[in-house]
Short mmCIF file of C-alpha atoms and ligand atoms in Angstrom, two decimals:
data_model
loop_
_atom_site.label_atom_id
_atom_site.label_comp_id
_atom_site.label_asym_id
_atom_site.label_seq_id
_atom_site.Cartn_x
_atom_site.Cartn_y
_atom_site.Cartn_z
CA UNK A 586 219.53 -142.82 -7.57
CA UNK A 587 220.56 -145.59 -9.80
CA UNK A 588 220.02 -148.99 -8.32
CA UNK A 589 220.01 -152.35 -10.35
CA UNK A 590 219.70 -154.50 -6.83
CA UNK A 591 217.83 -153.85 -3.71
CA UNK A 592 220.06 -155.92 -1.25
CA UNK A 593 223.56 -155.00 -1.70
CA UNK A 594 225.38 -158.26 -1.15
CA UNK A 595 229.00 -157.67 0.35
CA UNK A 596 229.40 -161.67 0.18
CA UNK A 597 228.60 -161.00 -3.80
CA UNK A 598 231.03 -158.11 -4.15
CA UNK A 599 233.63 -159.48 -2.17
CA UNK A 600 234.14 -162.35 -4.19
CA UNK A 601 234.33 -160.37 -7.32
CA UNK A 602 237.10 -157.94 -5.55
CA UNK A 603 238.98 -161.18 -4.60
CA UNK A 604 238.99 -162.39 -8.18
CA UNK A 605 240.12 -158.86 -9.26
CA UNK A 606 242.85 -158.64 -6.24
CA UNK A 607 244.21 -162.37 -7.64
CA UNK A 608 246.22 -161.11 -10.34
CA UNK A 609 247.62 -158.22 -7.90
CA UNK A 610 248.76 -161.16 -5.74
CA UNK A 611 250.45 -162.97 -8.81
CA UNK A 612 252.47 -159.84 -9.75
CA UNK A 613 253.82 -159.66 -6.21
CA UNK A 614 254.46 -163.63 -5.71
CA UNK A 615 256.58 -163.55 -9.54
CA UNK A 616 258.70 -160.71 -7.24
CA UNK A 617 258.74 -163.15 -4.46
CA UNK A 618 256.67 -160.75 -2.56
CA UNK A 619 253.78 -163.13 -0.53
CA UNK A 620 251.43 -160.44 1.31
CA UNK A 621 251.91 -160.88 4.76
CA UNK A 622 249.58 -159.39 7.90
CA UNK A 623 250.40 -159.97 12.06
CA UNK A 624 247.55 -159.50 13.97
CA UNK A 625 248.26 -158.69 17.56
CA UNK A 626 245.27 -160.17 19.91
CA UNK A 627 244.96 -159.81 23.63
CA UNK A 628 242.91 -161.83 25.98
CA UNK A 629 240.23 -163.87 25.02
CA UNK A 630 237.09 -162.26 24.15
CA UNK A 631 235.36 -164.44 22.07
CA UNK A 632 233.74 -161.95 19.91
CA UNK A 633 237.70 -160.67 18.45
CA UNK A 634 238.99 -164.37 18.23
CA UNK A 635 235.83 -164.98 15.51
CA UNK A 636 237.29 -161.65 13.77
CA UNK A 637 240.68 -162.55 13.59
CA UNK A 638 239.97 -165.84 12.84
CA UNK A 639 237.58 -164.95 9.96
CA UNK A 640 240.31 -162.08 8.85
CA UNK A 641 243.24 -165.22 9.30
CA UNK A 642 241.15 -167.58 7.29
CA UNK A 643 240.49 -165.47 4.15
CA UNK A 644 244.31 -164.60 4.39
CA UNK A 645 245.23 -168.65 4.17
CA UNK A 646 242.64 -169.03 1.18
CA UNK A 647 244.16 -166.51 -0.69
CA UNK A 648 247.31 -167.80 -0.27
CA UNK A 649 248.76 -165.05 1.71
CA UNK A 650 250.48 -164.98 5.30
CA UNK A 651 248.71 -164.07 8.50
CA UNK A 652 250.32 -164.84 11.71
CA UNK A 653 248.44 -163.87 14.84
CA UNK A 654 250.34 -162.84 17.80
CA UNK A 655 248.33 -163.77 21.14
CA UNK A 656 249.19 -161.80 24.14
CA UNK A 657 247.21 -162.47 27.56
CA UNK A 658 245.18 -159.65 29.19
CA UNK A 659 247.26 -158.36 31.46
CA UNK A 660 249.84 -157.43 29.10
CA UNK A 661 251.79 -154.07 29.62
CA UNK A 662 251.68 -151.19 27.76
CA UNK A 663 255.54 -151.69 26.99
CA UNK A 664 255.25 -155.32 25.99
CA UNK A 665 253.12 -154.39 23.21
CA UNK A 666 254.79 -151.73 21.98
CA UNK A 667 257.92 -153.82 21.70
CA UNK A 668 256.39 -156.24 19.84
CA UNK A 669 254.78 -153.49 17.59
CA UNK A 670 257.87 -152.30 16.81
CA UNK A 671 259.70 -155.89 16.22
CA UNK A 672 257.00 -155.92 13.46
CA UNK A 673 257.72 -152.71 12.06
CA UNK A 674 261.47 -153.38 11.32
CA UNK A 675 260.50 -156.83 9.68
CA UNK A 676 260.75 -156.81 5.99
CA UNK A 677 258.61 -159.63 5.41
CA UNK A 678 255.77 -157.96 7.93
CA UNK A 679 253.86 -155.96 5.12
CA UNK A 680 250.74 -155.17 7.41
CA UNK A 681 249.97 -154.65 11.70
CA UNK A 682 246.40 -154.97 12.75
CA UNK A 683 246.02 -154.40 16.55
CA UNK A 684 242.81 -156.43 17.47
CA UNK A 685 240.32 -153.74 19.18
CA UNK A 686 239.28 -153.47 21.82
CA UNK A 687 242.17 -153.33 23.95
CA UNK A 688 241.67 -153.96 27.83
CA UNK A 689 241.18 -150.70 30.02
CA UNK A 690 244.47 -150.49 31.19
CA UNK A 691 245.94 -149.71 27.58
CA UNK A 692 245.75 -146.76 26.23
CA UNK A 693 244.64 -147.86 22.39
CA UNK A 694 245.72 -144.51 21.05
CA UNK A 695 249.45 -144.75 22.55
CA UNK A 696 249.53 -148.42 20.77
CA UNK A 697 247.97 -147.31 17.12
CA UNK A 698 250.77 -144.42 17.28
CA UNK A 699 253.73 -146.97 17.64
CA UNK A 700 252.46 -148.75 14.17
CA UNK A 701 254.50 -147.57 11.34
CA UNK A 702 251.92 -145.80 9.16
CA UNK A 703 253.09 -147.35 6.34
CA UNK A 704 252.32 -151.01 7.61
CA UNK A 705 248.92 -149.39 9.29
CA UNK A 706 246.30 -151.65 7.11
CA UNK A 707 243.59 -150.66 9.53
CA UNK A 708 244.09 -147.05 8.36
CA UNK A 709 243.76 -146.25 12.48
CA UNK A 710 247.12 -144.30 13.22
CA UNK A 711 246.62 -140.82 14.00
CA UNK A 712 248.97 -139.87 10.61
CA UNK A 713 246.35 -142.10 7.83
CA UNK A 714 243.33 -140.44 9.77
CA UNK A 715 244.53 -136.91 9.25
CA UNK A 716 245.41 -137.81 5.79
CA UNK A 717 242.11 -139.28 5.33
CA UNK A 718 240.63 -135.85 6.72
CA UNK A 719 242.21 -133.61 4.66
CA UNK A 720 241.32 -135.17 1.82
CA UNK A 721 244.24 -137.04 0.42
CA UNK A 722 243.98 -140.18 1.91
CA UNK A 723 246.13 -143.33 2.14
CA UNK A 724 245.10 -146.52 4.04
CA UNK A 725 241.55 -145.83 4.99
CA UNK A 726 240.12 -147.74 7.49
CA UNK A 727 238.47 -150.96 5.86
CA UNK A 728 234.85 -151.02 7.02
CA UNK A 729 234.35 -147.32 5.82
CA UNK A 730 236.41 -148.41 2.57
CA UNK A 731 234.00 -151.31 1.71
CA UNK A 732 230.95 -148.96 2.48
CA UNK A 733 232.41 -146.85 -0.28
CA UNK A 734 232.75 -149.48 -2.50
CA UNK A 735 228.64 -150.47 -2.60
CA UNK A 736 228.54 -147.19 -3.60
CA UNK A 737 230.87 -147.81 -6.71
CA UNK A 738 229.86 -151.11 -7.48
CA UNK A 739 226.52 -150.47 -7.41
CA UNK A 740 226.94 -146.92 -9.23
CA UNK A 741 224.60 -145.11 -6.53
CA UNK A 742 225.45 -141.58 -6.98
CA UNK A 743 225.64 -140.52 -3.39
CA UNK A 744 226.35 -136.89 -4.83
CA UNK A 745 224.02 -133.71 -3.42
CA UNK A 746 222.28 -136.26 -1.69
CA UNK A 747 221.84 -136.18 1.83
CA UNK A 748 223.60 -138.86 3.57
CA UNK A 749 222.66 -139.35 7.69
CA UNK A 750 225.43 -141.43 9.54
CA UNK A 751 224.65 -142.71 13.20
CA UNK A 752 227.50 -143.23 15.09
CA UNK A 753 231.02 -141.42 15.18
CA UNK A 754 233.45 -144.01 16.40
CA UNK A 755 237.23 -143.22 14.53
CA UNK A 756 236.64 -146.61 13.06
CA UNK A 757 233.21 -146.57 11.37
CA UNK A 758 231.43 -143.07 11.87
CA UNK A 759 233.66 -140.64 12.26
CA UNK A 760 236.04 -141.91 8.31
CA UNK A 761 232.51 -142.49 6.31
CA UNK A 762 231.40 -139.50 7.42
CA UNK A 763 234.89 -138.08 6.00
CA UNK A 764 234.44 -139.99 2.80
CA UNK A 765 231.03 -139.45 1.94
CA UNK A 766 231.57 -135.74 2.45
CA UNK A 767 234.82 -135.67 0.20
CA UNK A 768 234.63 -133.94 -3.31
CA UNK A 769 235.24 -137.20 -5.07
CA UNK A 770 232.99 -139.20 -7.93
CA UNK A 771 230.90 -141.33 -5.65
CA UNK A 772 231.30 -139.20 -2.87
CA UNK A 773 230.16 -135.44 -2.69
CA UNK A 774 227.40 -135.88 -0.26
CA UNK A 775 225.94 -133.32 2.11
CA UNK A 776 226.65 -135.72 5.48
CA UNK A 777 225.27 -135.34 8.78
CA UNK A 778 226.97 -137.22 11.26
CA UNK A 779 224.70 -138.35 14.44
CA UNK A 780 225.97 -139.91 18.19
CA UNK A 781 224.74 -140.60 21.76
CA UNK A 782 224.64 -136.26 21.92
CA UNK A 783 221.87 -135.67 19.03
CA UNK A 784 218.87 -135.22 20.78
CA UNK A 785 216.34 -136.49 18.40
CA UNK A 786 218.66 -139.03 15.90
CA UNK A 787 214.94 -139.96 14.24
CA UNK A 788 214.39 -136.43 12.85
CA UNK A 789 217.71 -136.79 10.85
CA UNK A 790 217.13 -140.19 9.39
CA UNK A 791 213.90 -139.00 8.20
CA UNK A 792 215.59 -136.48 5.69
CA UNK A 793 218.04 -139.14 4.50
CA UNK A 794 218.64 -140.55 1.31
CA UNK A 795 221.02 -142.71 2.92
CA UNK A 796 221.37 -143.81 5.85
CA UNK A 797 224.72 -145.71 7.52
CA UNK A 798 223.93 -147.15 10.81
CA UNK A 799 227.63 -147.76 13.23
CA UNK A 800 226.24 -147.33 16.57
CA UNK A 801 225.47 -151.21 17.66
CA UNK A 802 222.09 -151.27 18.65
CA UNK A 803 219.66 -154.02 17.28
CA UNK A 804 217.06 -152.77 15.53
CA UNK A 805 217.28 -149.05 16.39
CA UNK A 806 215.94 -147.92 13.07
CA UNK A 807 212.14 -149.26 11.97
CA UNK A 808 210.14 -147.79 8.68
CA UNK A 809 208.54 -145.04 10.61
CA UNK A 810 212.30 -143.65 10.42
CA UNK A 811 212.78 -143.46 7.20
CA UNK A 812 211.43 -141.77 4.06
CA UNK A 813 210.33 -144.13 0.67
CA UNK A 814 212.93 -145.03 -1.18
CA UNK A 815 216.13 -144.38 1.02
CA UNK A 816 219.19 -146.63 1.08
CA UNK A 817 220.15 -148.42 4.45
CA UNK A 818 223.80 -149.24 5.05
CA UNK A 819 223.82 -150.98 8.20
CA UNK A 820 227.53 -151.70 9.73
CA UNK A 821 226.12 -153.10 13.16
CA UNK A 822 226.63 -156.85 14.48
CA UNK A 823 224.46 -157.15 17.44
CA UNK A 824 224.57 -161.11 19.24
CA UNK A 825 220.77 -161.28 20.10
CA UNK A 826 219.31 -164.68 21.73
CA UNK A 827 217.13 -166.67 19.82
CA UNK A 828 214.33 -169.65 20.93
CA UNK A 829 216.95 -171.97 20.46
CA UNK A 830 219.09 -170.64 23.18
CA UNK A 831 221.30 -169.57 20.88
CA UNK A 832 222.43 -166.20 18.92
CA UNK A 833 221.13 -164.84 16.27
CA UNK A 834 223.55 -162.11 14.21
CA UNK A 835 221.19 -158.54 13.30
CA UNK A 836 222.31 -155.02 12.31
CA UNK A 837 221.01 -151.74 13.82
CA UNK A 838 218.14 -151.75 11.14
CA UNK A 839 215.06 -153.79 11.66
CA UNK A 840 215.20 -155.19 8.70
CA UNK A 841 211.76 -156.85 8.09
CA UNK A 842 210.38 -153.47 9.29
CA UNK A 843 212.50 -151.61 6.37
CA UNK A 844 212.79 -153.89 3.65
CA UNK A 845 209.64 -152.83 1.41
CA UNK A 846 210.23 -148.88 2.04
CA UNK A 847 214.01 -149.23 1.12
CA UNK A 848 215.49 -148.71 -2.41
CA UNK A 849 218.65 -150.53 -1.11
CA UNK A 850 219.84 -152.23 2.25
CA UNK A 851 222.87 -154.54 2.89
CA UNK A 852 222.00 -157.34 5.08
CA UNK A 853 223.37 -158.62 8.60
CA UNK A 854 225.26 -160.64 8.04
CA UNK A 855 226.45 -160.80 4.69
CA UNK A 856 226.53 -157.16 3.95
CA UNK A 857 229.00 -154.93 5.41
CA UNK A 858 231.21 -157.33 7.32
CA UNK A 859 232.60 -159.41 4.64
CA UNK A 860 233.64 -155.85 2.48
CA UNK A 861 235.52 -155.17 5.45
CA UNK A 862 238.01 -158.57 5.67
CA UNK A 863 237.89 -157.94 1.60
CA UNK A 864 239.78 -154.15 2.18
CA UNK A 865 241.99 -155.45 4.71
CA UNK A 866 243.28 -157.89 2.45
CA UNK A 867 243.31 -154.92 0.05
CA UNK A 868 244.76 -152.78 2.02
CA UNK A 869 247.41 -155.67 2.77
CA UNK A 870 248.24 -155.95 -0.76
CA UNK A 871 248.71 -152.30 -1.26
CA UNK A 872 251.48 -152.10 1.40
CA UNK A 873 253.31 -155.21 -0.07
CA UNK A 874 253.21 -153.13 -3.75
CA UNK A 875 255.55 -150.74 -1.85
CA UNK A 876 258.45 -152.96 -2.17
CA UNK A 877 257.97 -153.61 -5.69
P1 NDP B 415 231.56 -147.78 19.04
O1 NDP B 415 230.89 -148.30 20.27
O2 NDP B 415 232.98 -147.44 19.06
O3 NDP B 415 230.76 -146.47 18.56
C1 NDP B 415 229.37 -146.45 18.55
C2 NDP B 415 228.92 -145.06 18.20
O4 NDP B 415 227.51 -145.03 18.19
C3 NDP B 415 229.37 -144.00 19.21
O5 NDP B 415 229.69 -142.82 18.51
C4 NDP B 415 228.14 -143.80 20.10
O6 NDP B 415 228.01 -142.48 20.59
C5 NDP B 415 227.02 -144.07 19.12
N1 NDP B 415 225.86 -144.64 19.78
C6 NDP B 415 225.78 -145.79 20.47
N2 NDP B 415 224.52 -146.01 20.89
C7 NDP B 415 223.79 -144.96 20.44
C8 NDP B 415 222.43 -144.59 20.55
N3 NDP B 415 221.54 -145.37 21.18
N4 NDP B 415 222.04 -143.44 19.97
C9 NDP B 415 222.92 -142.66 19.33
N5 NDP B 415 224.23 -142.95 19.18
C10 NDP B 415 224.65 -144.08 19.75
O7 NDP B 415 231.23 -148.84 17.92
P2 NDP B 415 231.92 -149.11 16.48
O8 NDP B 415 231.87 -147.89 15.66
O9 NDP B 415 233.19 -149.82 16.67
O10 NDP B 415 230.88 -150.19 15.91
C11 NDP B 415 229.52 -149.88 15.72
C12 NDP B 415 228.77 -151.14 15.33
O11 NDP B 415 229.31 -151.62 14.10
C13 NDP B 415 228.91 -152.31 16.30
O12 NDP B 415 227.72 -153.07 16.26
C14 NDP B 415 230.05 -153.14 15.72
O13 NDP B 415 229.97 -154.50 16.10
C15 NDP B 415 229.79 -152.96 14.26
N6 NDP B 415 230.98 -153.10 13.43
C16 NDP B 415 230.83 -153.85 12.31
C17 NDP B 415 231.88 -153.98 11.44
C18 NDP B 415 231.66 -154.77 10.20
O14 NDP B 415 232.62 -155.15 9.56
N7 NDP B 415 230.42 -155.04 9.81
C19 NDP B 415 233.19 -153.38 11.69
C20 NDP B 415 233.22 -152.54 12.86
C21 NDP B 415 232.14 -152.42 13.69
P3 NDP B 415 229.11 -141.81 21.56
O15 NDP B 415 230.26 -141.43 20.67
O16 NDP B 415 228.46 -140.64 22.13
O17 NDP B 415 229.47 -142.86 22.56
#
């Protein structure tokens, strides 16, 4: 494989999709078009108010609209969908992003299915994921979009190789998975997808060239896991304590254990996470271009 950097910087790539994504924005603002995004957010776990507030900010520095919709945790079922579909018949609502996870007593699936697809930015409705699997995609879901884009960016040829992906969640595992197995330039792979049911997970990642780690689990994968040479894409955030009684941010890899048998690795944080805000906003812009 063809690597000019061993740590893949998202916050590095990011800014230069940003800069390309400017002119995009200009185009639409000279139509009076402003790319706008709601984000519906219920109850107040901390860990989704620092998402949508990180996914809120980048909107406001871009000079875009994000409004966030706050609903309390015992919101019905009903209630949501009303406001879902409020949003949906807006004109100037280009985007919906339902803040996961939802409590236990919605079901997320009925709430996804009342987004229009074509305002869907998170690529999660039932319609963009079957698009997505049969290989003619439209809004792909942004964390497995900005995995694909290392790829491009940093022209490794992921084709015939054998890429190992832990985890199979509909939002991480299961759509790179899709992706890295489509026949596409920069995808092509031979993928093996790996979850809580593979009984020895280790015995895969030892075959990979690359392997993406979605599972949340800090420092699952160490160098005896791994072959020389691989590429680690690691998509976990894991909240660990430090000696300071406070948190420390680290992905699934360990990455001092991995980072001199690795040809490539994105770090936690500043790897995956900030490609994912980037292809929301992308994926923002793209359903504002409708109208044009
Ligand atoms: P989910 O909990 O929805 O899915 C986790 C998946 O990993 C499941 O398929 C689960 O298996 C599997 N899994 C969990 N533990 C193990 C284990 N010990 N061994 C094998 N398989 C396991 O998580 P998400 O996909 O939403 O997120 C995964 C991680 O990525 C989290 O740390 C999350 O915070 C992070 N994340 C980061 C983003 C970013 O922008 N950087 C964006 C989204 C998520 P099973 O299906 O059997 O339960």
């Amino acid at each position: 494989m063809n690597i000019d950097s061993k740590i893949l910087s998202g916050l590095d790539l990011s800014k230069i999709i940003y800069s390309q994504l400017s002119k995009r924005i200009e185009v639409l603002k000279s139509q009076s078009i402003i790319p706008s995004l709601a984000v519906i957010l219920v109850g107040d776990n901390s860990a989704s108010k620092i998402y949508v507030n990180n996914k809120t900010k980048r909107f406001t520095q871009l000079g875009l609209n994000s409004s966030t919709v706050n609903f309390s945790i015992d919101v019905t079922e009903q209630e949501l969908i009303n406001k879902i579909s409020e949003l949906n018949n807006e004109d100037t609502c280009h985007g919906i992003l339902v803040q996961l996870p939802l409590p236990k007593h919605i079901n997320s699936e009925k709430i996804l299915l009342s987004i229009d697809p074509e305002k869907d930015v998170d690529g999660f409705h039932p319609f963009n994921l079957g698009k997505l699997a049969s290989g003619n995609p439209t809004f792909i879901p942004c964390t497995p979009k900005g995995i694909m884009r290392f790829f491009e960016h940093y022209a490794i040829d992921i084709s015939g190789k054998h890429v190992v992906v832990v985890g199979r969640s509909n939002i991480v595992g299961r759509p790179i998975s899709i992706l890295t197995s489509l026949k596409n330039k920069y995808s092509n792979a031979t993928t093996t997808i790996c979850h809580s049911g593979t009984s020895d997970i280790y015995h895969y990642t030892k075959m990979a060239d690359v392997v993406i780690l979605a599972l949340g689990s800090p420092n699952f994968l160490k160098s005896d896991h791994i072959k020389d040479g691989s590429i680690i894409i690691d998509v976990g955030i894991n909240r660990i304590k430090n000696n300071d009684n406070g948190y420390d941010l680290v992905g699934d890899a360990d990455y001092e254990s991995v980072i001199d048998k690795v040809s490539a690795i994105t770090p936690v944080p500043g790897g995956v996470g900030p490609m994912t805000i980037a292809m929301l906003v992308e994926n923002t812009i793209e359903a504002s271009e409708r109208l044009l």
